[in-house]
Coordinates of C-alpha atoms in Angstrom, one line a residue:
Chain A
M1 CA 37.2 -8.4 -12.5
A2 CA 34.6 -5.8 -13.5
A3 CA 31.9 -5.0 -11.0
V4 CA 29.1 -6.3 -13.2
D5 CA 30.9 -9.7 -13.4
K6 CA 30.5 -10.0 -9.6
L7 CA 26.7 -9.6 -9.9
A8 CA 26.3 -13.4 -10.6
D9 CA 28.0 -14.2 -7.3
I10 CA 26.0 -11.7 -5.4
Q11 CA 22.7 -13.0 -6.9
R12 CA 23.7 -16.6 -6.2
L13 CA 24.3 -15.9 -2.5
Y14 CA 20.9 -14.0 -2.4
T15 CA 19.2 -17.0 -3.8
E16 CA 21.0 -19.2 -1.3
V17 CA 19.6 -17.0 1.6
K18 CA 16.1 -17.4 0.3
T19 CA 16.2 -21.1 -0.4
S20 CA 18.0 -22.2 2.8
L21 CA 15.6 -20.0 4.8
K22 CA 12.7 -21.7 3.2
R23 CA 14.1 -25.1 4.0
N24 CA 14.9 -24.3 7.6
I25 CA 14.8 -20.7 9.0
V26 CA 17.2 -21.4 11.9
S27 CA 19.6 -23.8 10.3
D28 CA 23.4 -23.4 10.3
A29 CA 23.0 -23.2 6.5
T30 CA 20.7 -20.2 6.8
G31 CA 23.0 -18.4 9.2
K32 CA 25.9 -19.0 7.0
A33 CA 24.1 -17.9 3.9
I34 CA 23.1 -14.6 5.5
H35 CA 26.7 -14.1 6.7
D36 CA 28.2 -14.8 3.3
F37 CA 25.7 -12.7 1.4
A38 CA 26.1 -9.7 3.7
L39 CA 29.9 -10.0 3.9
L40 CA 30.3 -10.4 0.1
S41 CA 28.1 -7.3 -0.2
L42 CA 30.3 -5.4 2.2
K43 CA 33.4 -6.4 0.4
F44 CA 31.9 -5.3 -2.9
L45 CA 31.2 -1.9 -1.4
Q46 CA 34.8 -1.6 -0.3
T47 CA 36.5 -2.8 -3.4
D48 CA 34.3 -1.8 -6.3
C49 CA 32.5 1.3 -4.9
T50 CA 33.2 4.8 -3.6
R51 CA 31.8 6.1 -0.4
I52 CA 29.9 9.4 -0.8
D53 CA 29.0 11.8 1.9
L54 CA 25.4 13.0 2.0
K55 CA 24.0 16.2 3.4
S56 CA 21.9 15.1 6.4
L57 CA 18.9 17.3 7.2
V58 CA 18.3 15.1 10.3
P59 CA 19.7 16.8 13.4
G60 CA 22.4 14.8 15.1
K61 CA 22.8 12.1 12.4
S62 CA 25.2 11.9 9.5
Y63 CA 24.7 9.8 6.4
S64 CA 26.8 8.5 3.6
T65 CA 26.2 6.1 0.7
F66 CA 28.0 4.3 -2.1
A67 CA 28.3 4.4 -5.9
R68 CA 29.9 1.8 -8.1
N69 CA 33.2 3.0 -9.5
D70 CA 32.1 1.9 -13.0
F71 CA 28.7 3.6 -12.7
P72 CA 29.2 6.6 -10.4
T73 CA 26.0 8.5 -11.2
L74 CA 23.8 5.9 -9.5
V75 CA 23.8 6.1 -5.7
A76 CA 22.3 3.7 -3.2
R77 CA 20.1 4.6 -0.2
P78 CA 21.6 6.4 2.9
A79 CA 23.6 4.6 5.5
N80 CA 23.8 6.1 9.0
S81 CA 27.5 6.8 9.4
S82 CA 27.6 6.0 13.1
L83 CA 25.8 2.7 12.6
F84 CA 27.3 1.3 9.4
D85 CA 30.5 -0.5 10.0
P86 CA 32.8 -0.9 7.0
D87 CA 35.1 -3.2 9.0
F88 CA 34.7 -6.5 7.3
G89 CA 36.5 -8.6 9.9
A90 CA 34.6 -7.0 12.9
V91 CA 31.2 -7.5 11.3
S92 CA 31.9 -11.1 10.4
A93 CA 33.3 -11.8 13.9
H94 CA 30.3 -10.2 15.7
W95 CA 27.7 -12.1 13.6
T96 CA 29.5 -15.4 14.2
A97 CA 29.8 -14.6 17.9
W98 CA 26.1 -13.8 18.2
W99 CA 25.2 -16.8 16.2
R100 CA 27.2 -19.0 18.6
G101 CA 25.4 -17.4 21.5
E102 CA 28.3 -15.3 22.7
I103 CA 26.7 -11.9 23.1
A104 CA 28.9 -8.8 22.8
P105 CA 26.3 -6.1 23.6
A106 CA 28.2 -3.0 22.5
E107 CA 28.6 -4.2 18.9
L108 CA 25.2 -5.6 18.2
A109 CA 23.6 -2.4 17.0
K110 CA 26.4 -1.7 14.4
M111 CA 26.7 -5.4 13.4
S112 CA 23.0 -5.9 12.8
Y113 CA 22.7 -2.5 11.0
T114 CA 25.5 -3.4 8.7
I115 CA 24.4 -7.0 8.0
A116 CA 20.9 -5.7 7.2
L117 CA 21.9 -2.8 5.0
A118 CA 25.0 -3.9 3.0
P119 CA 23.1 -6.3 0.7
C120 CA 20.4 -3.7 0.2
L121 CA 22.9 -1.1 -0.9
V122 CA 24.5 -3.5 -3.4
M123 CA 21.1 -4.6 -4.8
E124 CA 20.2 -1.0 -5.4
L125 CA 23.5 -0.3 -7.1
F126 CA 22.6 -2.8 -9.8
D127 CA 19.0 -1.7 -10.0
R128 CA 17.8 1.5 -8.3
Q129 CA 14.2 0.4 -8.8
N130 CA 14.6 -2.9 -7.0
K131 CA 12.4 -2.5 -3.9
K132 CA 11.4 -6.1 -3.6
G133 CA 15.0 -7.5 -3.2
P134 CA 15.9 -5.4 -0.2
A135 CA 12.5 -5.9 1.5
T136 CA 12.6 -9.7 1.0
Y137 CA 16.2 -9.9 2.3
F138 CA 15.4 -7.8 5.4
E139 CA 12.4 -10.0 6.1
C140 CA 14.6 -13.1 5.8
L141 CA 17.2 -11.6 8.2
I142 CA 14.7 -10.6 10.9
G143 CA 12.9 -14.0 10.6
H144 CA 16.1 -15.8 11.1
V145 CA 17.3 -13.7 14.0
F146 CA 14.0 -13.9 15.8
A147 CA 13.5 -17.6 15.2
K148 CA 17.1 -18.4 16.3
S149 CA 16.8 -16.0 19.4
I150 CA 13.6 -17.4 20.7
G151 CA 14.0 -21.0 19.5
V152 CA 10.7 -21.2 17.7
N153 CA 10.0 -21.5 14.0
P154 CA 7.4 -18.9 12.6
R155 CA 4.3 -19.3 10.5
K156 CA 3.3 -16.9 7.8
Q157 CA -0.4 -17.7 7.8
A158 CA -3.1 -16.9 10.4
V159 CA -6.2 -19.0 10.4
L160 CA -9.1 -16.9 11.8
P161 CA -12.5 -18.4 12.4
I162 CA -15.0 -15.8 11.3
E163 CA -18.6 -16.2 10.5
G164 CA -18.2 -20.0 10.1
R165 CA -15.3 -19.7 7.7
N166 CA -11.6 -20.4 8.4
V167 CA -10.3 -17.1 7.0
R168 CA -6.6 -17.5 6.0
M169 CA -4.5 -14.3 6.1
T170 CA -0.8 -14.0 5.2
M171 CA 1.1 -12.0 7.8
D172 CA 4.8 -11.3 8.1
F173 CA 5.6 -13.8 10.9
L174 CA 3.7 -15.5 13.7
F175 CA 5.4 -17.4 16.5
D176 CA 3.4 -19.9 18.6
M177 CA 5.0 -19.8 22.0
G178 CA 3.1 -22.6 23.7
A179 CA 0.5 -22.5 26.4
N180 CA 2.2 -20.4 29.1
V181 CA 3.5 -17.3 27.2
R182 CA 2.0 -14.9 24.8
H183 CA 2.4 -15.7 21.1
I184 CA 4.2 -13.2 18.9
H185 CA 3.0 -11.3 15.8
L186 CA 6.1 -9.8 14.1
P187 CA 5.5 -7.4 11.3
V188 CA 8.7 -6.5 9.5
K189 CA 9.2 -3.6 7.1
M190 CA 12.3 -1.7 5.7
S191 CA 10.3 1.5 6.0
T192 CA 6.7 2.1 6.7
R193 CA 5.1 4.9 4.7
E194 CA 1.3 4.5 4.4
R195 CA 1.5 0.7 4.0
V196 CA 2.2 0.3 7.7
V197 CA -1.5 0.5 8.6
Q198 CA -1.6 -3.2 7.5
A199 CA 0.5 -4.2 10.5
W200 CA -1.9 -2.6 13.0
A201 CA -4.9 -4.0 11.1
H202 CA -3.4 -7.5 11.4
Q203 CA -2.8 -7.0 15.1
R204 CA -6.4 -5.9 15.6
L205 CA -7.7 -9.0 13.8
L206 CA -5.6 -11.3 16.0
D207 CA -6.8 -9.3 19.1
A208 CA -10.4 -9.5 18.0
V209 CA -10.4 -13.2 17.0
F210 CA -8.1 -14.7 19.8
G211 CA -8.5 -12.1 22.5
I212 CA -6.4 -9.1 23.3
G213 CA -3.0 -10.2 24.7
T214 CA -3.0 -13.6 23.0
Y215 CA -0.5 -12.3 20.4
K216 CA 2.0 -9.7 21.4
G217 CA 2.7 -7.3 18.5
I218 CA 6.4 -6.6 17.9
M219 CA 7.1 -4.5 14.9
V220 CA 10.6 -4.4 13.4
L221 CA 11.5 -1.5 11.1
F222 CA 14.7 -0.4 9.5
S223 CA 14.6 3.4 9.0
E224 CA 12.5 6.2 7.5
T225 CA 15.2 8.0 5.5
K226 CA 14.5 9.5 2.1
L227 CA 17.3 10.6 -0.2
D228 CA 16.9 13.4 -2.6
V229 CA 19.1 12.0 -5.3
K230 CA 19.8 15.3 -7.1
K231 CA 20.6 17.4 -4.0
R232 CA 22.1 14.4 -2.1
E233 CA 20.1 15.4 0.9
V234 CA 18.7 13.0 3.5
V235 CA 15.4 13.6 5.4
E236 CA 13.2 11.3 7.5
I237 CA 9.6 10.8 6.5
C238 CA 7.5 10.3 9.7
V239 CA 3.8 10.4 10.4
P240 CA 3.7 10.5 14.3
D241 CA 0.1 11.6 14.4
Q242 CA -1.0 8.6 12.4
W243 CA 1.0 6.3 14.6
L244 CA -0.7 7.7 17.7
A245 CA -4.1 7.2 16.1
Y246 CA -3.3 3.6 15.1
Q247 CA -1.7 2.7 18.4
V248 CA -4.6 4.1 20.4
H249 CA -7.6 3.1 18.3
L250 CA -6.6 0.2 16.0
A251 CA -4.4 -2.1 18.1
R252 CA -1.5 -1.8 20.5
M253 CA 2.0 -2.8 19.4
D254 CA 3.9 -4.1 22.5
R255 CA 7.2 -3.0 21.1
I256 CA 8.6 -1.3 18.0
Y257 CA 12.2 -1.8 17.1
Y258 CA 14.1 0.4 14.6
F259 CA 17.6 -0.1 13.3
D260 CA 17.9 3.7 12.9
I261 CA 15.2 5.3 15.1
P262 CA 13.7 8.4 13.3
E263 CA 14.0 11.6 15.2
R264 CA 10.3 12.4 15.3
Y265 CA 9.3 9.0 16.5
A266 CA 11.9 9.2 19.2
A267 CA 10.2 12.5 20.3
L268 CA 6.8 10.7 20.3
T269 CA 8.3 8.0 22.6
A270 CA 9.7 10.7 24.8
Q271 CA 6.2 12.2 25.1
F272 CA 4.3 8.9 25.4
P273 CA 6.8 6.4 26.8
E274 CA 4.2 3.8 27.7
L275 CA 2.0 4.2 24.6
I276 CA 4.7 4.3 21.9
P277 CA 7.6 2.0 23.1
I278 CA 10.2 2.4 20.3
K279 CA 13.7 1.0 20.9
N280 CA 16.9 0.4 18.9
F281 CA 16.9 -3.1 17.5
G282 CA 20.3 -3.8 19.1
E283 CA 18.4 -3.8 22.4
F284 CA 16.3 -6.8 21.4
F285 CA 19.3 -9.1 22.0
L286 CA 19.7 -7.8 25.5
E287 CA 16.1 -7.8 26.6
K288 CA 15.0 -11.0 24.9
A289 CA 13.9 -12.5 28.2
A290 CA 11.7 -9.5 29.0
V291 CA 10.2 -9.5 25.4
L292 CA 9.3 -13.2 25.8
A293 CA 8.0 -13.0 29.3
T294 CA 4.2 -13.0 29.6
Chain B
M1 CA -3.9 14.9 -37.1
A2 CA -1.7 12.2 -35.6
A3 CA -2.8 10.5 -32.3
V4 CA 0.1 11.9 -30.4
D5 CA -0.8 15.5 -31.4
K6 CA -4.1 15.1 -29.7
L7 CA -2.4 14.3 -26.4
A8 CA -2.0 18.0 -25.6
D9 CA -5.8 18.5 -25.8
I10 CA -6.5 15.5 -23.7
Q11 CA -4.0 16.6 -21.1
R12 CA -5.4 20.1 -21.1
L13 CA -8.9 18.8 -20.3
Y14 CA -7.5 16.5 -17.6
T15 CA -5.9 19.6 -16.0
E16 CA -9.2 21.4 -16.3
V17 CA -11.0 18.7 -14.4
K18 CA -8.5 18.9 -11.5
T19 CA -8.4 22.7 -11.3
S20 CA -12.1 23.3 -11.6
L21 CA -12.8 20.6 -9.0
K22 CA -10.3 22.2 -6.6
R23 CA -12.0 25.5 -7.1
N24 CA -15.5 24.2 -6.6
I25 CA -16.3 20.5 -6.6
V26 CA -20.0 20.9 -7.6
S27 CA -19.8 23.8 -10.0
D28 CA -21.1 23.9 -13.6
A29 CA -17.5 24.2 -14.7
T30 CA -16.5 21.0 -13.0
G31 CA -19.5 19.1 -14.4
K32 CA -18.6 20.4 -17.9
A33 CA -14.9 19.7 -17.5
I34 CA -15.6 16.0 -16.6
H35 CA -18.1 15.7 -19.5
D36 CA -15.6 17.3 -22.0
F37 CA -12.7 15.2 -20.8
A38 CA -14.6 11.9 -20.9
L39 CA -16.2 12.6 -24.2
L40 CA -13.0 13.7 -25.9
S41 CA -11.5 10.5 -24.6
L42 CA -14.3 8.4 -26.0
K43 CA -14.0 10.2 -29.3
F44 CA -10.3 9.5 -29.4
L45 CA -10.9 5.8 -28.7
Q46 CA -13.4 5.7 -31.6
T47 CA -11.3 7.7 -34.2
D48 CA -7.7 6.9 -33.3
C49 CA -7.9 3.4 -31.7
T50 CA -8.9 -0.1 -32.5
R51 CA -11.2 -2.2 -30.3
I52 CA -9.6 -5.5 -29.3
D53 CA -11.6 -8.4 -27.9
L54 CA -10.0 -10.0 -24.8
K55 CA -10.4 -13.6 -23.5
S56 CA -12.5 -13.3 -20.4
L57 CA -11.9 -16.0 -17.7
V58 CA -14.7 -14.4 -15.7
P59 CA -17.8 -16.5 -16.1
G60 CA -20.7 -14.5 -17.6
K61 CA -18.7 -11.4 -18.5
S62 CA -17.0 -10.4 -21.7
Y63 CA -14.2 -7.8 -22.0
S64 CA -12.6 -5.8 -24.7
T65 CA -10.0 -3.0 -24.8
F66 CA -8.4 -0.5 -27.1
A67 CA -5.0 0.1 -28.8
R68 CA -3.9 3.2 -30.6
N69 CA -3.8 2.7 -34.4
D70 CA -0.3 4.2 -34.5
F71 CA 1.0 2.1 -31.6
P72 CA -0.9 -1.2 -31.7
T73 CA 1.2 -3.3 -29.4
L74 CA 0.2 -1.3 -26.3
V75 CA -3.2 -2.2 -25.0
A76 CA -5.2 -0.5 -22.2
R77 CA -7.0 -2.1 -19.3
P78 CA -10.2 -4.2 -19.9
A79 CA -13.6 -2.7 -20.4
N80 CA -16.7 -4.8 -19.6
S81 CA -18.4 -5.1 -23.0
S82 CA -22.0 -4.9 -21.5
L83 CA -21.2 -1.8 -19.5
F84 CA -18.9 0.3 -21.8
D85 CA -21.0 2.4 -24.2
P86 CA -19.2 3.5 -27.3
D87 CA -22.2 5.7 -28.3
F88 CA -20.8 9.2 -28.0
G89 CA -24.1 10.9 -28.3
A90 CA -26.0 8.7 -25.8
V91 CA -23.3 9.0 -23.1
S92 CA -23.2 12.8 -23.5
A93 CA -27.0 13.1 -23.3
H94 CA -27.3 10.8 -20.3
W95 CA -24.6 12.7 -18.4
T96 CA -26.2 16.0 -19.2
A97 CA -29.6 14.7 -18.2
W98 CA -28.3 13.4 -14.9
W99 CA -26.5 16.6 -14.3
R100 CA -29.7 18.6 -14.8
G101 CA -31.5 16.3 -12.4
E102 CA -33.5 14.3 -15.0
I103 CA -32.8 10.8 -14.0
A104 CA -32.9 8.0 -16.6
P105 CA -32.4 5.0 -14.4
A106 CA -31.8 2.3 -17.1
E107 CA -28.9 4.2 -18.6
L108 CA -27.1 5.3 -15.4
A109 CA -24.9 2.2 -15.0
K110 CA -23.6 2.3 -18.6
M111 CA -23.2 6.1 -18.6
S112 CA -21.3 6.2 -15.4
Y113 CA -19.1 3.2 -16.3
T114 CA -18.2 4.8 -19.6
I115 CA -17.6 8.3 -18.2
A116 CA -15.3 6.8 -15.5
L117 CA -13.4 4.4 -17.8
A118 CA -12.8 6.2 -21.1
P119 CA -10.3 8.8 -19.8
C120 CA -8.4 6.0 -17.9
L121 CA -8.1 3.9 -21.1
V122 CA -6.7 6.9 -23.0
M123 CA -4.3 7.9 -20.3
E124 CA -3.0 4.3 -20.3
L125 CA -2.6 4.3 -24.1
F126 CA -0.1 7.1 -23.8
D127 CA 1.6 5.7 -20.7
R128 CA 0.9 2.1 -19.6
Q129 CA 2.6 2.8 -16.2
N130 CA 0.5 5.8 -15.4
K131 CA -1.5 4.6 -12.4
K132 CA -1.9 8.0 -10.7
G133 CA -3.7 9.7 -13.6
P134 CA -6.6 7.2 -13.7
A135 CA -6.8 7.0 -9.9
T136 CA -6.9 10.8 -9.5
Y137 CA -9.5 11.2 -12.3
F138 CA -11.8 8.5 -10.8
E139 CA -11.6 10.2 -7.4
C140 CA -12.5 13.5 -9.0
L141 CA -15.5 12.0 -10.7
I142 CA -16.8 10.2 -7.7
G143 CA -16.3 13.3 -5.5
H144 CA -18.2 15.5 -8.0
V145 CA -21.1 13.0 -8.4
F146 CA -21.5 12.5 -4.6
A147 CA -21.2 16.2 -3.8
K148 CA -23.7 17.1 -6.5
S149 CA -26.1 14.3 -5.6
I150 CA -26.3 15.0 -1.9
G151 CA -25.7 18.8 -2.0
V152 CA -22.8 18.9 0.4
N153 CA -19.2 19.7 -0.3
P154 CA -16.6 17.2 1.1
R155 CA -13.5 17.6 3.2
K156 CA -10.3 15.5 2.8
Q157 CA -9.1 15.9 6.3
A158 CA -10.4 14.3 9.5
V159 CA -9.3 16.0 12.8
L160 CA -9.3 13.3 15.5
P161 CA -8.8 14.3 19.2
I162 CA -6.4 11.6 20.5
E163 CA -4.4 11.8 23.7
G164 CA -4.7 15.6 23.9
R165 CA -3.5 16.1 20.3
N166 CA -5.6 17.1 17.3
V167 CA -4.5 14.3 15.0
R168 CA -5.0 15.2 11.3
M169 CA -5.5 12.4 8.9
T170 CA -6.1 12.7 5.1
M171 CA -9.0 10.5 4.0
D172 CA -10.6 10.2 0.5
F173 CA -13.8 12.2 1.2
L174 CA -15.8 13.2 4.3
F175 CA -19.2 14.7 4.1
D176 CA -20.6 16.6 7.1
M177 CA -24.4 16.1 6.9
G178 CA -25.5 18.3 9.7
A179 CA -27.0 17.4 13.1
N180 CA -29.9 15.1 12.0
V181 CA -28.4 12.6 9.7
R182 CA -25.2 10.5 9.8
H183 CA -22.1 11.9 8.2
I184 CA -20.5 10.1 5.3
H185 CA -17.0 8.6 5.0
L186 CA -16.4 7.9 1.3
P187 CA -13.3 5.9 0.4
V188 CA -12.8 5.7 -3.4
K189 CA -10.4 3.3 -5.3
M190 CA -10.2 2.1 -8.9
S191 CA -9.3 -1.3 -7.5
T192 CA -8.5 -2.5 -4.0
R193 CA -5.7 -5.0 -3.8
E194 CA -3.9 -5.0 -0.4
R195 CA -4.1 -1.3 0.0
V196 CA -7.9 -1.4 0.7
V197 CA -7.3 -2.2 4.4
Q198 CA -6.6 1.6 4.8
A199 CA -10.3 2.3 4.1
W200 CA -11.5 0.0 6.9
A201 CA -8.8 1.4 9.2
H202 CA -10.0 5.0 8.6
Q203 CA -13.6 3.9 9.2
R204 CA -12.5 2.3 12.5
L205 CA -10.7 5.5 13.6
L206 CA -13.8 7.5 12.9
D207 CA -16.0 5.0 14.8
A208 CA -13.6 4.9 17.7
V209 CA -13.2 8.7 18.0
F210 CA -16.7 9.9 17.2
G211 CA -18.8 6.8 18.1
I212 CA -20.0 4.0 15.9
G213 CA -22.7 5.3 13.5
T214 CA -21.5 8.9 13.4
Y215 CA -19.9 8.3 10.0
K216 CA -21.5 6.0 7.6
G217 CA -18.9 4.2 5.5
I218 CA -19.6 4.1 1.8
M219 CA -16.9 2.6 -0.3
V220 CA -16.8 3.2 -4.1
L221 CA -14.7 0.9 -6.2
F222 CA -14.4 0.5 -10.0
S223 CA -13.4 -3.2 -10.7
E224 CA -10.9 -5.9 -9.8
T225 CA -9.9 -7.0 -13.3
K226 CA -6.4 -7.9 -14.2
L227 CA -5.2 -8.2 -17.8
D228 CA -2.5 -10.7 -18.8
V229 CA -1.1 -8.5 -21.6
K230 CA 0.7 -11.4 -23.4
K231 CA -2.2 -13.8 -23.4
R232 CA -4.8 -11.1 -23.5
E233 CA -6.8 -12.8 -20.8
V234 CA -8.9 -11.1 -18.1
V235 CA -9.2 -12.4 -14.6
E236 CA -10.6 -10.8 -11.4
I237 CA -8.4 -10.6 -8.3
C238 CA -10.5 -10.9 -5.2
V239 CA -9.8 -11.6 -1.5
P240 CA -13.2 -12.4 -0.1
D241 CA -11.8 -13.9 3.1
Q242 CA -9.9 -10.7 3.9
W243 CA -13.1 -8.6 3.2
L244 CA -15.0 -10.8 5.6
A245 CA -12.3 -10.3 8.3
Y246 CA -12.1 -6.5 7.8
Q247 CA -15.9 -6.1 7.7
V248 CA -16.5 -8.1 10.9
H249 CA -13.4 -7.2 13.0
L250 CA -12.1 -3.8 11.7
A251 CA -15.1 -1.7 10.9
R252 CA -18.4 -2.1 9.1
M253 CA -18.9 -0.4 5.7
D254 CA -22.5 0.5 5.3
R255 CA -22.5 0.0 1.5
I256 CA -20.0 -0.9 -1.1
Y257 CA -20.5 0.2 -4.7
Y258 CA -18.7 -1.3 -7.6
F259 CA -18.9 -0.2 -11.2
D260 CA -18.3 -3.8 -12.3
I261 CA -19.0 -6.1 -9.4
P262 CA -16.4 -8.9 -9.2
E263 CA -17.9 -12.3 -9.3
R264 CA -16.4 -13.6 -6.1
Y265 CA -17.6 -10.6 -4.1
A266 CA -21.1 -11.0 -5.6
A267 CA -21.0 -14.6 -4.2
L268 CA -19.9 -13.2 -0.8
T269 CA -22.9 -10.8 -0.8
A270 CA -25.2 -13.7 -1.7
Q271 CA -23.9 -15.6 1.3
F272 CA -23.8 -12.7 3.7
P273 CA -26.4 -10.1 2.3
E274 CA -26.5 -8.1 5.5
L275 CA -22.8 -8.2 6.3
I276 CA -21.4 -7.5 2.8
P277 CA -23.8 -5.2 1.1
I278 CA -22.3 -4.8 -2.4
K279 CA -24.3 -3.0 -5.1
N280 CA -23.8 -1.7 -8.6
F281 CA -22.8 1.9 -8.6
G282 CA -25.7 2.7 -11.0
E283 CA -28.1 1.9 -8.1
F284 CA -26.7 4.8 -6.0
F285 CA -28.6 7.3 -8.1
L286 CA -31.8 5.5 -7.4
E287 CA -31.4 4.9 -3.7
K288 CA -29.8 8.2 -2.8
A289 CA -32.6 8.9 -0.3
A290 CA -32.1 5.6 1.5
V291 CA -28.3 6.1 1.5
L292 CA -28.7 9.5 3.1
A293 CA -31.4 8.5 5.6
T294 CA -30.2 8.0 9.2

């Protein structure tokens, strides 16, 4: 079966993720749809693609990517070699275990990195310009994982009473946690670039309208890698000075999770551990209780 | 001479605008480069293009656009029929008069609208996807007009002392006005969409670091029209609720100028005249003294 003939199956499973998530973000059907889509993607990468080593200009990290065997000139985005797990069986087992509530801490970082990235790689291998597909899938995945982890379904819309109007603003996810704990504002982005200021602006609106501390800001980001397709070199694009400015003068994010923490943001956290609290997303599973505590 | 053969001349004049502006934003050479580029564009629209009426879904406004005679299927963005002035000689004379300091109030709105839009229309007629060219030209034009009007050259970089670091942030334009009047922060965009939140975020950083009132925020925008290419219908995309939220809870823009004020923002100004002060850009020339007064 040619690679392009498998596209219909891949697209069908992607649609299934979106529709079952819309129906019920924490349902068994949604968990299964994400699993099936990610695992079919991983299988496609193994059977119909070739792994290609990239030149990493990021100290201490190595990256590779994939190209379709029938279209070898087009390469997907970089995958961190120490986080991407090509072991189909292991990834499937760890997702299922997490989903059942059996936590296996050591494997969560690799499992979640692979589940998040594999479908994005495949979507890019059929359309390099497809930015929306990967972004939407990543948002679906994080919404599901958070909703399932904390047992609350999110909203997308904030209603802000301003100057006598009920101003409606669409945000990534808002979780209402009841009267005794802080609500959660969860911005989710594959990478930030300049657009990230929106997340801090939303947090500030929530702080201003409902009072600082009512909504805890938790930002979930994938990575900041950039691939030079011709040279096959990977760099990380970071703006630590801007983050410092936003975090001090726009609004304070309580926690920032990355799937692949960029080197320069890790350095910023080392310098300002209280102010810029960046962690690996795998740790979310282990510190869920602390994240939710008021 | 075929239309495509004129592209080289148009591109050369566009490059001339950018390079002379970089050399000296207020020089005679920059003023002449803008004039020549805009007027050559207007001439091209008249001699090599056909004017096409569009169906306006915006009450009280009518729009048309242009297509190249040798490539009639590709149409440019909408031009407000009551503001776009196809009279080559009149536009040239009014720009030159303004540039010499001889103000002709009644004509400023049409002249500036036409000088701003004509090159954007032509750039689009050679490449519909070219968003950067029009955006850059508009920024050049507004930078020149402001710098010349107020007699001060702008900077692009703010240096914000935060947590012991000198945080450098690139903004559209900053004008240092000396000790006795307020400085100016001038965000410039062809249209806003979601990206506009950045302008309010920058204003808030300036307010937080230097004190509210140190920098007056003056936002200059072109229009919010959107063309449905197939149906040839024009609508305006507005988010008045978001503007209200940003203006009340992120930072306060002192003035917002549009070249073609969107209907729903005009309604917002009618409801909140103090809070949302939107004016036609033509008025800037007449109220320059009030804008600059502390």
